[in-house]
GROMACS .gro file of C-alpha atoms in nm:
model
  226
    1UNK     CA    1  -1.708   2.628  -2.945
    2UNK     CA    2  -1.486   2.890  -2.702
    3UNK     CA    3  -1.096   2.807  -2.724
    4UNK     CA    4  -1.091   2.711  -2.367
    5UNK     CA    5  -1.371   2.503  -2.422
    6UNK     CA    6  -1.257   2.275  -2.721
    7UNK     CA    7  -0.921   2.221  -2.478
    8UNK     CA    8  -1.113   2.045  -2.253
    9UNK     CA    9  -1.227   1.831  -2.478
   10UNK     CA   10  -0.974   1.762  -2.669
   11UNK     CA   11  -0.820   1.711  -2.289
   12UNK     CA   12  -1.107   1.467  -2.236
   13UNK     CA   13  -1.026   1.213  -2.579
   14UNK     CA   14  -0.673   1.217  -2.435
   15UNK     CA   15  -0.785   1.066  -2.099
   16UNK     CA   16  -1.010   0.804  -2.273
   17UNK     CA   17  -0.804   0.698  -2.478
   18UNK     CA   18  -0.521   0.622  -2.245
   19UNK     CA   19  -0.783   0.399  -2.040
   20UNK     CA   20  -0.779   0.098  -2.295
   21UNK     CA   21  -1.022  -0.168  -2.234
   22UNK     CA   22  -0.911  -0.486  -2.016
   23UNK     CA   23  -0.638  -0.703  -2.162
   24UNK     CA   24  -0.648  -1.086  -2.138
   25UNK     CA   25  -0.353  -1.273  -2.267
   26UNK     CA   26  -0.298  -1.624  -2.227
   27UNK     CA   27   0.107  -1.724  -2.112
   28UNK     CA   28   0.312  -2.063  -2.118
   29UNK     CA   29   0.440  -2.169  -1.787
   30UNK     CA   30   0.696  -1.953  -1.630
   31UNK     CA   31   0.868  -1.992  -1.303
   32UNK     CA   32   1.083  -1.652  -1.304
   33UNK     CA   33   0.905  -1.338  -1.371
   34UNK     CA   34   1.076  -1.005  -1.417
   35UNK     CA   35   0.908  -0.677  -1.393
   36UNK     CA   36   0.982  -0.309  -1.489
   37UNK     CA   37   0.910   0.012  -1.651
   38UNK     CA   38   0.718   0.124  -1.313
   39UNK     CA   39   0.427  -0.133  -1.392
   40UNK     CA   40   0.179  -0.267  -1.116
   41UNK     CA   41   0.192  -0.628  -1.118
   42UNK     CA   42  -0.048  -0.865  -0.880
   43UNK     CA   43   0.075  -1.242  -0.815
   44UNK     CA   44  -0.151  -1.486  -0.862
   45UNK     CA   45  -0.130  -1.852  -0.756
   46UNK     CA   46  -0.391  -2.001  -1.031
   47UNK     CA   47  -0.518  -2.333  -1.220
   48UNK     CA   48  -0.416  -2.157  -1.547
   49UNK     CA   49  -0.129  -1.874  -1.695
   50UNK     CA   50  -0.278  -1.541  -1.805
   51UNK     CA   51  -0.226  -1.170  -1.779
   52UNK     CA   52  -0.497  -0.915  -1.726
   53UNK     CA   53  -0.438  -0.577  -1.771
   54UNK     CA   54  -0.595  -0.275  -1.723
   55UNK     CA   55  -0.551   0.054  -1.665
   56UNK     CA   56  -0.374   0.284  -1.909
   57UNK     CA   57  -0.218   0.206  -2.255
   58UNK     CA   58  -0.240  -0.169  -2.184
   59UNK     CA   59  -0.221  -0.273  -2.531
   60UNK     CA   60   0.134  -0.131  -2.504
   61UNK     CA   61   0.214  -0.407  -2.246
   62UNK     CA   62   0.484  -0.624  -2.382
   63UNK     CA   63   0.516  -0.995  -2.228
   64UNK     CA   64   0.827  -1.211  -2.357
   65UNK     CA   65   0.843  -1.611  -2.233
   66UNK     CA   66   1.224  -1.693  -2.265
   67UNK     CA   67   1.247  -2.065  -2.153
   68UNK     CA   68   0.996  -2.005  -1.833
   69UNK     CA   69   1.127  -1.618  -1.795
   70UNK     CA   70   0.875  -1.403  -1.788
   71UNK     CA   71   0.949  -1.034  -1.845
   72UNK     CA   72   0.676  -0.775  -1.856
   73UNK     CA   73   0.729  -0.443  -1.965
   74UNK     CA   74   0.599  -0.138  -2.147
   75UNK     CA   75   0.646  -0.154  -2.532
   76UNK     CA   76   1.000   0.081  -2.662
   77UNK     CA   77   0.749   0.368  -2.762
   78UNK     CA   78   0.604   0.407  -2.379
   79UNK     CA   79   0.877   0.261  -2.195
   80UNK     CA   80   0.859   0.393  -1.859
   81UNK     CA   81   0.556   0.497  -1.832
   82UNK     CA   82   0.381   0.215  -1.693
   83UNK     CA   83   0.276   0.342  -1.382
   84UNK     CA   84  -0.156   0.372  -1.469
   85UNK     CA   85  -0.100   0.032  -1.634
   86UNK     CA   86  -0.194  -0.236  -1.373
   87UNK     CA   87  -0.088  -0.661  -1.473
   88UNK     CA   88  -0.259  -0.906  -1.268
   89UNK     CA   89  -0.067  -1.191  -1.307
   90UNK     CA   90  -0.202  -1.586  -1.251
   91UNK     CA   91   0.007  -1.852  -1.271
   92UNK     CA   92   0.056  -2.242  -1.206
   93UNK     CA   93   0.380  -2.306  -1.148
   94UNK     CA   94   0.599  -2.260  -0.826
   95UNK     CA   95   0.808  -1.919  -0.872
   96UNK     CA   96   1.186  -1.941  -0.827
   97UNK     CA   97   1.289  -1.593  -0.896
   98UNK     CA   98   1.058  -1.244  -0.857
   99UNK     CA   99   1.244  -0.976  -0.961
  100UNK     CA  100   1.159  -0.569  -1.000
  101UNK     CA  101   1.311  -0.323  -1.220
  102UNK     CA  102   1.256   0.024  -1.293
  103UNK     CA  103   1.028   0.149  -1.033
  104UNK     CA  104   0.786  -0.120  -1.085
  105UNK     CA  105   0.574  -0.266  -0.829
  106UNK     CA  106   0.527  -0.649  -0.724
  107UNK     CA  107   0.347  -0.788  -0.421
  108UNK     CA  108   0.077  -1.109  -0.334
  109UNK     CA  109  -0.199  -1.141  -0.115
  110UNK     CA  110  -0.037  -1.559  -0.123
  111UNK     CA  111   0.207  -1.727   0.108
  112UNK     CA  112   0.467  -1.864  -0.091
  113UNK     CA  113   0.558  -2.207   0.029
  114UNK     CA  114   0.831  -2.367  -0.061
  115UNK     CA  115   1.202  -2.554  -0.053
  116UNK     CA  116   1.390  -2.202  -0.194
  117UNK     CA  117   1.285  -1.866  -0.298
  118UNK     CA  118   1.464  -1.549  -0.467
  119UNK     CA  119   1.396  -1.198  -0.477
  120UNK     CA  120   1.590  -0.896  -0.645
  121UNK     CA  121   1.531  -0.557  -0.640
  122UNK     CA  122   1.699  -0.309  -0.845
  123UNK     CA  123   1.662   0.069  -0.996
  124UNK     CA  124   1.373   0.179  -0.771
  125UNK     CA  125   1.146  -0.154  -0.824
  126UNK     CA  126   0.954  -0.260  -0.509
  127UNK     CA  127   0.878  -0.608  -0.397
  128UNK     CA  128   0.626  -0.727  -0.134
  129UNK     CA  129   0.553  -1.071  -0.086
  130UNK     CA  130   0.491  -1.397   0.220
  131UNK     CA  131   0.680  -1.626   0.246
  132UNK     CA  132   0.736  -1.961   0.396
  133UNK     CA  133   1.051  -2.118   0.285
  134UNK     CA  134   1.344  -2.288   0.378
  135UNK     CA  135   1.604  -2.068   0.195
  136UNK     CA  136   1.534  -1.713   0.103
  137UNK     CA  137   1.756  -1.515  -0.118
  138UNK     CA  138   1.737  -1.169  -0.132
  139UNK     CA  139   1.920  -0.915  -0.326
  140UNK     CA  140   1.841  -0.568  -0.323
  141UNK     CA  141   2.023  -0.292  -0.526
  142UNK     CA  142   2.043   0.063  -0.621
  143UNK     CA  143   1.699   0.238  -0.449
  144UNK     CA  144   1.503  -0.097  -0.480
  145UNK     CA  145   1.323  -0.203  -0.218
  146UNK     CA  146   1.205  -0.563  -0.063
  147UNK     CA  147   0.937  -0.605   0.225
  148UNK     CA  148   0.902  -0.986   0.312
  149UNK     CA  149   0.703  -1.154   0.608
  150UNK     CA  150   0.657  -1.522   0.727
  151UNK     CA  151   0.960  -1.758   0.841
  152UNK     CA  152   1.272  -1.967   0.715
  153UNK     CA  153   1.497  -2.133   0.844
  154UNK     CA  154   1.746  -1.965   0.649
  155UNK     CA  155   1.866  -1.667   0.511
  156UNK     CA  156   2.142  -1.476   0.225
  157UNK     CA  157   2.051  -1.085   0.168
  158UNK     CA  158   2.264  -0.865  -0.051
  159UNK     CA  159   2.205  -0.448  -0.008
  160UNK     CA  160   2.372  -0.242  -0.194
  161UNK     CA  161   2.365   0.128  -0.348
  162UNK     CA  162   2.061   0.256  -0.127
  163UNK     CA  163   1.874  -0.109  -0.144
  164UNK     CA  164   1.629  -0.166   0.082
  165UNK     CA  165   1.532  -0.418   0.278
  166UNK     CA  166   1.181  -0.440   0.549
  167UNK     CA  167   1.238  -0.840   0.700
  168UNK     CA  168   1.152  -0.805   1.017
  169UNK     CA  169   0.866  -0.968   1.063
  170UNK     CA  170   1.023  -1.250   0.884
  171UNK     CA  171   1.112  -1.506   1.137
  172UNK     CA  172   1.466  -1.683   1.079
  173UNK     CA  173   1.687  -1.885   1.231
  174UNK     CA  174   2.005  -1.843   1.066
  175UNK     CA  175   2.094  -1.498   0.837
  176UNK     CA  176   2.417  -1.395   0.668
  177UNK     CA  177   2.428  -1.041   0.538
  178UNK     CA  178   2.644  -0.782   0.355
  179UNK     CA  179   2.554  -0.430   0.307
  180UNK     CA  180   2.687  -0.141   0.164
  181UNK     CA  181   2.690   0.207  -0.018
  182UNK     CA  182   2.418   0.332   0.197
  183UNK     CA  183   2.228   0.053   0.216
  184UNK     CA  184   1.952  -0.031   0.485
  185UNK     CA  185   1.821  -0.352   0.630
  186UNK     CA  186   1.589  -0.510   0.933
  187UNK     CA  187   1.663  -0.857   0.989
  188UNK     CA  188   1.498  -1.119   1.237
  189UNK     CA  189   1.723  -1.408   1.321
  190UNK     CA  190   1.697  -1.619   1.671
  191UNK     CA  191   2.038  -1.858   1.594
  192UNK     CA  192   2.282  -1.685   1.416
  193UNK     CA  193   2.411  -1.385   1.237
  194UNK     CA  194   2.666  -1.301   1.026
  195UNK     CA  195   2.692  -0.914   0.914
  196UNK     CA  196   2.898  -0.722   0.701
  197UNK     CA  197   2.833  -0.327   0.664
  198UNK     CA  198   3.028  -0.106   0.467
  199UNK     CA  199   2.992   0.223   0.358
  200UNK     CA  200   2.777   0.380   0.569
  201UNK     CA  201   2.508   0.085   0.546
  202UNK     CA  202   2.320   0.029   0.848
  203UNK     CA  203   2.137  -0.362   0.980
  204UNK     CA  204   1.867  -0.371   1.234
  205UNK     CA  205   1.867  -0.715   1.409
  206UNK     CA  206   1.553  -0.798   1.546
  207UNK     CA  207   1.492  -1.168   1.751
  208UNK     CA  208   1.809  -1.161   2.026
  209UNK     CA  209   2.019  -1.379   1.816
  210UNK     CA  210   2.238  -1.647   2.052
  211UNK     CA  211   2.525  -1.542   1.858
  212UNK     CA  212   2.662  -1.247   1.580
  213UNK     CA  213   2.937  -1.211   1.408
  214UNK     CA  214   2.988  -0.862   1.287
  215UNK     CA  215   3.241  -0.650   1.053
  216UNK     CA  216   3.171  -0.313   0.994
  217UNK     CA  217   3.416  -0.054   0.802
  218UNK     CA  218   3.334   0.275   0.694
  219UNK     CA  219   3.052   0.407   0.866
  220UNK     CA  220   2.852   0.080   0.886
  221UNK     CA  221   2.659   0.014   1.156
  222UNK     CA  222   2.464  -0.309   1.350
  223UNK     CA  223   2.244  -0.272   1.568
  224UNK     CA  224   2.064  -0.489   1.809
  225UNK     CA  225   1.654  -0.421   1.853
  226UNK     CA  226   1.483  -0.552   2.139
   0.00000   0.00000   0.00000
């Protein structure tokens, strides 16, 4: 066998080994979920709690449930290497907190209808969700990105160190927002906005709110958008 053919053969074996079989893990109930290590996590409302893992290194996905807080990450020898690993996460409980970290991506085709929902993204994590709530809590820091659609009465937003929030399709009555250190946000409010923007941060305000209280420091920007 020629050397080049041998190399191709072993590369093919490595690729096949990396594409592991689908793994299904049954889970206890949880109300908070955290994703890490570049994993792609699809949230699905269901009558059962389970994780269906596909793609590469499926046997290296670690799932820990600590008193209803579910953490999904790669095992230590595959840390930060979940970019080709996919998790369909089925859940029965109302999710109070959805938290994405370390370049992981979390999303859902569902619309979450509940009183309060808290969304967090940091360290390059990305979160995309639709919801209809009374109050939405948003926190995006250190390059985290959050995209939300739907509506609520109240919204509280914190953006820091390069975080990004796209909420122009999320309609609210009242929004308070704090942006710092190069963070960016797009919000929609009809009645009232309280915006505090510092150090190069920028907020775009949609919805033509009746009243706005604005504070900008060290290059912060607030703009109304029609």
